[in-house]
Structures are given as structure tokens and as C-alpha cells.
PDB file of N, CA and C in Angstrom:
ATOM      1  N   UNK A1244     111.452 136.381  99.778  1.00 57.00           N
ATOM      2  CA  UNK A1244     112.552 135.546 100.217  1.00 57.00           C
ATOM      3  C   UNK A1244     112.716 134.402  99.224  1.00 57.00           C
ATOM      4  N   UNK A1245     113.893 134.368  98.800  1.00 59.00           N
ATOM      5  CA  UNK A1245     114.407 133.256  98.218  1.00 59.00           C
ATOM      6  C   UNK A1245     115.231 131.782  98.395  1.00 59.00           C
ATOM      7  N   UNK A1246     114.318 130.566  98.500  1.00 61.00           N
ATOM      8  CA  UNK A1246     114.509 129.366  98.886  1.00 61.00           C
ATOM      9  C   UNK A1246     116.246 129.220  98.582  1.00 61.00           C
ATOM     10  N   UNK A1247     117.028 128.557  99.879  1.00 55.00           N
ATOM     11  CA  UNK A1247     118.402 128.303  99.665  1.00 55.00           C
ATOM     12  C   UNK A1247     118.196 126.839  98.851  1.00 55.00           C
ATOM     13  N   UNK A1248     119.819 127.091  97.700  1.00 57.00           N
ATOM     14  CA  UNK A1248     119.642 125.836  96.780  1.00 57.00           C
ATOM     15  C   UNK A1248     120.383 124.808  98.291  1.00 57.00           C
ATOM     16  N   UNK A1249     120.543 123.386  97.804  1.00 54.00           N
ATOM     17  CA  UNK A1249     120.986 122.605  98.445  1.00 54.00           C
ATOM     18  C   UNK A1249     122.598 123.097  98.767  1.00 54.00           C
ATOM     19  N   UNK A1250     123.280 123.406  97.340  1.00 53.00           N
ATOM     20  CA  UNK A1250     124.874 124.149  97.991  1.00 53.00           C
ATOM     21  C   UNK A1250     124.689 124.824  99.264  1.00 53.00           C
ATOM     22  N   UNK A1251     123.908 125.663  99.177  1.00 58.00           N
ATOM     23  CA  UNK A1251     123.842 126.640  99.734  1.00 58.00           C
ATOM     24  C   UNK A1251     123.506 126.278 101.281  1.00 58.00           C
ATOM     25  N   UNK A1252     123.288 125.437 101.244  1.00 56.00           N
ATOM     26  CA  UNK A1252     122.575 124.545 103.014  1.00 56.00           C
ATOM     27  C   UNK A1252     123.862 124.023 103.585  1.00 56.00           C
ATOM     28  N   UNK A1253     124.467 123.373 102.929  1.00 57.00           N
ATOM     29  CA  UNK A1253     125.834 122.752 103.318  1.00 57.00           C
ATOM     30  C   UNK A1253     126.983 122.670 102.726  1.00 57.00           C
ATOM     31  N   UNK A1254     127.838 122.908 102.986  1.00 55.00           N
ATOM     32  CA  UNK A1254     129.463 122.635 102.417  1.00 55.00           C
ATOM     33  C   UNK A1254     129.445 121.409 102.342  1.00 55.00           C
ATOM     34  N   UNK A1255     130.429 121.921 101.027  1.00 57.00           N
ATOM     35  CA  UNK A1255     130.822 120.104 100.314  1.00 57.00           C
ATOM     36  C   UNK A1255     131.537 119.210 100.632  1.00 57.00           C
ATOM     37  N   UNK A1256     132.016 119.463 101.797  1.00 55.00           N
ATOM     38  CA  UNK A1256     133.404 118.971 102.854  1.00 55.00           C
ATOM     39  C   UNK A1256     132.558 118.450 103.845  1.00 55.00           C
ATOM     40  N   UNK A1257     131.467 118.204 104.347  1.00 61.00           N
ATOM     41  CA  UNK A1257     131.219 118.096 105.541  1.00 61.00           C
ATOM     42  C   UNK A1257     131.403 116.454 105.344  1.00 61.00           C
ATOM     43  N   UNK A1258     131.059 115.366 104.581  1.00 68.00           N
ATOM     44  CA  UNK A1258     131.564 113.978 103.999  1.00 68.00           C
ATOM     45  C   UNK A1258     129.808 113.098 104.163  1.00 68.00           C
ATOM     46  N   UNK A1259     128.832 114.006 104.554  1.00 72.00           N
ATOM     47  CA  UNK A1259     127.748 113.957 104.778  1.00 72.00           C
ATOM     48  C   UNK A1259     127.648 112.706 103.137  1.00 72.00           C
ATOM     49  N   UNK A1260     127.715 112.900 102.065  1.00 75.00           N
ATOM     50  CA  UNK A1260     127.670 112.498 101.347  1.00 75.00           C
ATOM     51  C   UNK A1260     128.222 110.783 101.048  1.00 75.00           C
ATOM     52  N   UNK A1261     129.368 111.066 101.334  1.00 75.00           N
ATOM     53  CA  UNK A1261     130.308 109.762 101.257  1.00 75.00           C
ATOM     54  C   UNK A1261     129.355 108.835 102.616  1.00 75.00           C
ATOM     55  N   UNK A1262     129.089 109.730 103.697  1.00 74.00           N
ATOM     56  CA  UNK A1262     128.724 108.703 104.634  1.00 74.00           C
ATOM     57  C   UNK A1262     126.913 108.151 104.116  1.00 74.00           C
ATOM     58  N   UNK A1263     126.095 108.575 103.036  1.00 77.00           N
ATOM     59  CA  UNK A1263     125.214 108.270 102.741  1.00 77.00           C
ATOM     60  C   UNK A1263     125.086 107.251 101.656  1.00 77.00           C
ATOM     61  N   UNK A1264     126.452 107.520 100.805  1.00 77.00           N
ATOM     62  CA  UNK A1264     126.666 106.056  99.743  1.00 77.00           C
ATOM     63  C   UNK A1264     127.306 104.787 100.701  1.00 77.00           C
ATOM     64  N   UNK A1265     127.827 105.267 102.085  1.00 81.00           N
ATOM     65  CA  UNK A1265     128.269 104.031 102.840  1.00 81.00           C
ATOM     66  C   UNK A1265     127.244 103.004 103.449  1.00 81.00           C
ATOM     67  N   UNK A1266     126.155 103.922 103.383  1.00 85.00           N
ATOM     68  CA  UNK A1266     125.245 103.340 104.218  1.00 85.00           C
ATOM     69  C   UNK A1266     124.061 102.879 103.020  1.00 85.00           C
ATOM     70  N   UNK A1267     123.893 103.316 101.841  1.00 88.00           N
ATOM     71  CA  UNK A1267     122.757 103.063 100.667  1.00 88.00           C
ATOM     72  C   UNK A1267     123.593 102.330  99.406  1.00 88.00           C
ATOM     73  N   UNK A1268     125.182 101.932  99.516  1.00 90.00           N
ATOM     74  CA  UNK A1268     125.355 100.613  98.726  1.00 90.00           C
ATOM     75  C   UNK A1268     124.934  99.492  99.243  1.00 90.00           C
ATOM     76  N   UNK A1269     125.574  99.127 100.490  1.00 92.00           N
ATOM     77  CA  UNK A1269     124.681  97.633 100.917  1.00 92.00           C
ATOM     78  C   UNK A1269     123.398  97.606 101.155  1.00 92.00           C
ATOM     79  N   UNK A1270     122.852  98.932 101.501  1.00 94.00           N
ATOM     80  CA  UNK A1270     121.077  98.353 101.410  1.00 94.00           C
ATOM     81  C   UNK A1270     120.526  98.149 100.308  1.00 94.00           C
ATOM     82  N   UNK A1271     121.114  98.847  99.167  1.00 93.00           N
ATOM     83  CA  UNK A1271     120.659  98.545  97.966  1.00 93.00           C
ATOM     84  C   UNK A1271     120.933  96.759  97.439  1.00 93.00           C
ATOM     85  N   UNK A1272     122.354  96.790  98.243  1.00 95.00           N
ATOM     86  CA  UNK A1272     122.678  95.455  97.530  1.00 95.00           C
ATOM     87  C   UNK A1272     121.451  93.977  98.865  1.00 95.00           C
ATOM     88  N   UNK A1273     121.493  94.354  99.958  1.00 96.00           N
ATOM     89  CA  UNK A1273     120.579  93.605 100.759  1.00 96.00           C
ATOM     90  C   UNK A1273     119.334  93.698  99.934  1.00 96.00           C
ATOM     91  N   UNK A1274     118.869  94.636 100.259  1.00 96.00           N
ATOM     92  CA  UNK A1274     117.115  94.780  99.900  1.00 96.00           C
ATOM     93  C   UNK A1274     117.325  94.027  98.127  1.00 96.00           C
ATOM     94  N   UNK A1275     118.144  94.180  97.368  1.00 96.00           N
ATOM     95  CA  UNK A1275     117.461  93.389  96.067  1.00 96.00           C
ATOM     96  C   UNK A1275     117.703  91.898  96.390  1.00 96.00           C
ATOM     97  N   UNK A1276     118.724  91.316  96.684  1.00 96.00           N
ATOM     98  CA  UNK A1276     118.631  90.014  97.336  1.00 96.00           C
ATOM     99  C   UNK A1276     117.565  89.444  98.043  1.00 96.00           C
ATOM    100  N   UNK A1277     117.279  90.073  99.123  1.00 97.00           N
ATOM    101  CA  UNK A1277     116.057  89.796 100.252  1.00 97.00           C
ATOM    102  C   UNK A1277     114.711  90.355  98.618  1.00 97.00           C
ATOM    103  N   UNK A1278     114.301  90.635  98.142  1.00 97.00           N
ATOM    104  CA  UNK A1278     113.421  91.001  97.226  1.00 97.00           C
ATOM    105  C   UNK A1278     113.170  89.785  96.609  1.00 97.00           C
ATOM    106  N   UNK A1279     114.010  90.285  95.338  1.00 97.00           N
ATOM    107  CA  UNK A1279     113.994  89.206  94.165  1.00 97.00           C
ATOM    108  C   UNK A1279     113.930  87.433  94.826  1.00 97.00           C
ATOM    109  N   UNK A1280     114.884  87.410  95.873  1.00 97.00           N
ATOM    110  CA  UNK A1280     115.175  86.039  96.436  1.00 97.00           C
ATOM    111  C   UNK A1280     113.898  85.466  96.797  1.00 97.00           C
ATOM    112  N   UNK A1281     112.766  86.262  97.395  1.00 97.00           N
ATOM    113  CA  UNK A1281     111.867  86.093  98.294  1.00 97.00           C
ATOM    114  C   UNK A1281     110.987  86.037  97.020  1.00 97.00           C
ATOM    115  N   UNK A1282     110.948  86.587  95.952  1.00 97.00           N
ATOM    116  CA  UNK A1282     109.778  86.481  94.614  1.00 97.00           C
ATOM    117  C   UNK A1282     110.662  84.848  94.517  1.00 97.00           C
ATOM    118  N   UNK A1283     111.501  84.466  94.096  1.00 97.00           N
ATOM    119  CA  UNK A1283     112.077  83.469  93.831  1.00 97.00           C
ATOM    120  C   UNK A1283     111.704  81.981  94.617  1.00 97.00           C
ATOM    121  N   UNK A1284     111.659  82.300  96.190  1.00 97.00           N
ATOM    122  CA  UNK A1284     111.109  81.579  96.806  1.00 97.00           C
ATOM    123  C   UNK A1284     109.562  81.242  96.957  1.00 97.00           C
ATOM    124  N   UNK A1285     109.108  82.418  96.677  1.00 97.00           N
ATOM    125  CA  UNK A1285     107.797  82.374  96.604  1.00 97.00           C
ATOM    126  C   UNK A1285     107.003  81.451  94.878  1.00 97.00           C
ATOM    127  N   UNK A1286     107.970  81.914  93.953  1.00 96.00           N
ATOM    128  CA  UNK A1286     107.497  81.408  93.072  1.00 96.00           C
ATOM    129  C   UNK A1286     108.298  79.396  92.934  1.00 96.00           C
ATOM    130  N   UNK A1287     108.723  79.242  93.750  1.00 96.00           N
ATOM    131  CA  UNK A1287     109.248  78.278  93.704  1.00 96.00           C
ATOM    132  C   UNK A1287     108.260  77.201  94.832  1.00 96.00           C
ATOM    133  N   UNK A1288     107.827  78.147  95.875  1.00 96.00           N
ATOM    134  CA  UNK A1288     106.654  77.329  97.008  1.00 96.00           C
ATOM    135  C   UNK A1288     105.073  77.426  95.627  1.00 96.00           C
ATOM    136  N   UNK A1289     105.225  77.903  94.729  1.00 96.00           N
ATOM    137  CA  UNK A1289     103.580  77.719  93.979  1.00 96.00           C
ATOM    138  C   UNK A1289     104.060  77.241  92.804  1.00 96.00           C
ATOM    139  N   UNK A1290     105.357  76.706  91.976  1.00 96.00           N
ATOM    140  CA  UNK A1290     105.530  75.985  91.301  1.00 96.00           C
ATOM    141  C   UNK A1290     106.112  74.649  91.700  1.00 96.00           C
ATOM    142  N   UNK A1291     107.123  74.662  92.722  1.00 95.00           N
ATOM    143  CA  UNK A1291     107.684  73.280  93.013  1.00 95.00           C
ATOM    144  C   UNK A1291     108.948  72.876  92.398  1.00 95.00           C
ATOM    145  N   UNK A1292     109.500  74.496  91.623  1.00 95.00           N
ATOM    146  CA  UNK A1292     110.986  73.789  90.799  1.00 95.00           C
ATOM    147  C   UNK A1292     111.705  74.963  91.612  1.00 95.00           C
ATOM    148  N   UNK A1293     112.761  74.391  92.563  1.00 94.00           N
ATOM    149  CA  UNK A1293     113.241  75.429  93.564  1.00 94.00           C
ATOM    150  C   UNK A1293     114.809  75.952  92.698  1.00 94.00           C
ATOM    151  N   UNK A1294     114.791  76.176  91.449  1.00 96.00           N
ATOM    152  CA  UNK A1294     116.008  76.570  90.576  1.00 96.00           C
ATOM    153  C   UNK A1294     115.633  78.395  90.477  1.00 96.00           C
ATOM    154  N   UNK A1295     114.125  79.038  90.874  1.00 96.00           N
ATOM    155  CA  UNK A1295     113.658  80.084  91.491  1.00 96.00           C
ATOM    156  C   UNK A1295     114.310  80.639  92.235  1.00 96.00           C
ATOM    157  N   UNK A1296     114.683  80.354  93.458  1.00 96.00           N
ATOM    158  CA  UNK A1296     115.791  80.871  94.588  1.00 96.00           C
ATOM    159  C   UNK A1296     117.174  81.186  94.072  1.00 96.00           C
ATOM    160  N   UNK A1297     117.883  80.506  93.709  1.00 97.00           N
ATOM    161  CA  UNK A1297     119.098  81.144  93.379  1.00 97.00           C
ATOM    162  C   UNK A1297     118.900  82.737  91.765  1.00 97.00           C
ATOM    163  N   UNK A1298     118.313  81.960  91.224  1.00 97.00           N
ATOM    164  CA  UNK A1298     117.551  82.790  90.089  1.00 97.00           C
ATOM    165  C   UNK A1298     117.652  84.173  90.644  1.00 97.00           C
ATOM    166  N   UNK A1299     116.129  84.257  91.401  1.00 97.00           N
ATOM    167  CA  UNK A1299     115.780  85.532  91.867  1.00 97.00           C
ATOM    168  C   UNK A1299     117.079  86.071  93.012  1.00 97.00           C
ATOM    169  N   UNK A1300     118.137  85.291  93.843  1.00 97.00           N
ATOM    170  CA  UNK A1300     119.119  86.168  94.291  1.00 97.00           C
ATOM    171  C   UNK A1300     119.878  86.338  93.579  1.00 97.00           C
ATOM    172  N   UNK A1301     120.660  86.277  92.592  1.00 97.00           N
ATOM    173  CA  UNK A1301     121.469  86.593  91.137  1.00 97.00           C
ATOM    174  C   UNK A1301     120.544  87.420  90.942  1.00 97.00           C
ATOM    175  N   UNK A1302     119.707  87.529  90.213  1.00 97.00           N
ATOM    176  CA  UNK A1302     118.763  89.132  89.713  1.00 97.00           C
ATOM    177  C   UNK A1302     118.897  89.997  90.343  1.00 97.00           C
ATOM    178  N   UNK A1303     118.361  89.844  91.742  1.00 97.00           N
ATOM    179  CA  UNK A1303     118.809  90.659  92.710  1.00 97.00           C
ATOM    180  C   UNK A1303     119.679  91.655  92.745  1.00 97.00           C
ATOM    181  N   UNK A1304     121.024  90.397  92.810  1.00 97.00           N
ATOM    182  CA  UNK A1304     122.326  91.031  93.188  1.00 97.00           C
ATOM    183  C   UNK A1304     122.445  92.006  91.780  1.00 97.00           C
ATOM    184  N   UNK A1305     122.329  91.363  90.844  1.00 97.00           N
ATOM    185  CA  UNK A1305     122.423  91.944  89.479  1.00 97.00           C
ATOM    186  C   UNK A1305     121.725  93.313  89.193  1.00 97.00           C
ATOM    187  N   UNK A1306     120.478  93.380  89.876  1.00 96.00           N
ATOM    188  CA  UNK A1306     119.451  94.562  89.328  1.00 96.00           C
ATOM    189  C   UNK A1306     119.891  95.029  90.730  1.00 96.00           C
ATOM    190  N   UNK A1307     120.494  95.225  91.752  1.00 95.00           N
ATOM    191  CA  UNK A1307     121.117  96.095  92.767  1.00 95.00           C
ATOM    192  C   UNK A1307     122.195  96.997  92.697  1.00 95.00           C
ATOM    193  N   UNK A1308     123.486  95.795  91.786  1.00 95.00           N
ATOM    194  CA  UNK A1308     124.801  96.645  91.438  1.00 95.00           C
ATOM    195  C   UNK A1308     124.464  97.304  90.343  1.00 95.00           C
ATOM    196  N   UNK A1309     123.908  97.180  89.375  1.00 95.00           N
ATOM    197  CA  UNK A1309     122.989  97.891  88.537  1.00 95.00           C
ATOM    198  C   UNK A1309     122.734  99.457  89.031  1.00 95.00           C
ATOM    199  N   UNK A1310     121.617  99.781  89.665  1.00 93.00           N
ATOM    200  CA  UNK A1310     120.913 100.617  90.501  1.00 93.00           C
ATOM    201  C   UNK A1310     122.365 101.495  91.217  1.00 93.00           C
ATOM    202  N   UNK A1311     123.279 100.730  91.687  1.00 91.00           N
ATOM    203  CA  UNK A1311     124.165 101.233  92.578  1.00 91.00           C
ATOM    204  C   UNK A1311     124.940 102.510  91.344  1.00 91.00           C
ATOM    205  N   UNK A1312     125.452 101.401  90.423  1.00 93.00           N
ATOM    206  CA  UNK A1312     126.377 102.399  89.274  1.00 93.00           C
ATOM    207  C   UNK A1312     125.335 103.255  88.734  1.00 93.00           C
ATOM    208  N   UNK A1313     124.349 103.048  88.145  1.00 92.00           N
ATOM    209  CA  UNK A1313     123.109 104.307  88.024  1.00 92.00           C
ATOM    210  C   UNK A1313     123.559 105.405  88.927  1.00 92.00           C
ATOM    211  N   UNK A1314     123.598 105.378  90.071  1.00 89.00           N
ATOM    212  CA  UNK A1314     123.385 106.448  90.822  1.00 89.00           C
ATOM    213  C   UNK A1314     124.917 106.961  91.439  1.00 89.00           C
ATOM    214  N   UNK A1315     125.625 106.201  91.546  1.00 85.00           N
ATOM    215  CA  UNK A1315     126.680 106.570  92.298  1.00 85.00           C
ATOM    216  C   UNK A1315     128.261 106.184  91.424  1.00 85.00           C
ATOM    217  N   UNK A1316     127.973 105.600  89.896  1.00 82.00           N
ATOM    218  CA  UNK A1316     129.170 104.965  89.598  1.00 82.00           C
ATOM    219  C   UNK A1316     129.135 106.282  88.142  1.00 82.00           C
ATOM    220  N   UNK A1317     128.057 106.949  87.477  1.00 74.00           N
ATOM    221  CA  UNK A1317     128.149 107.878  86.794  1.00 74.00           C
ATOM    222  C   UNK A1317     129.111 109.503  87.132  1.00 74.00           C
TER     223      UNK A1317
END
């Protein structure tokens, strides 16, 4: 017996797809914010220069929309 490819499991119409980039652009774009922000804060509670926080949420956002076109903007 021969393993079905992924085509082969589902039609390309079902929107299964579209509804999985609806739901994994904003987590991508949350989770690097909440990430980077939180290295940012953290490195800002053990240095004391709180210019860290905005820093690390810009990176974030930056290394998220990043990640997003990687995967879904090619």
C-alpha cells in the first residue's frame, strides 16, 4: 500500500488553507511582539535603560512580518 500524498487527502477548494493563514498571520505577528518585547523588558529590568521595550517590540513586529512573507507572501 501506498501512502496518500497530501493532494490526495483533500481538495484544494475546501479553503482549509486560507482559514489557516487567517488564523497563523496574527499569531505570528502576537507571539513575536509578546517575545522579543518580553526579552526587551527583561533586558531592560537587569540593565535599567528601558529604550529595550520598544526595541524588542519593533524587532518583533519586524522579525514576524518577516516570517509571515517567508511563508505565505512567496
Amino acid at each position: 500500500m501506498r501512502a496518500m500524498s497530501e493532494q490526495e487527502r483533500r481538495p484544494e477548494s475546501d479553503g482549509r488553507d486560507f482559514a489557516d493563514a487567517a488564523w497563523s498571520v496574527p499569531s505570528y505577528l502576537l507571539s513575536g511582539i509578546l517575545v522579543w518585547g518580553g526579552l526587551g523588558w527583561l533586558l531592560a529590568k537587569w540593565t535599567g535603560v528601558h529604550a529595550f521595550i520598544p526595541i524588542g517590540v519593533i524587532l518583533g513586529a519586524v522579525l514576524a512580518v518577516y516570517l509571515v512573507y517567508l511563508k505565505y507572501g512567496r
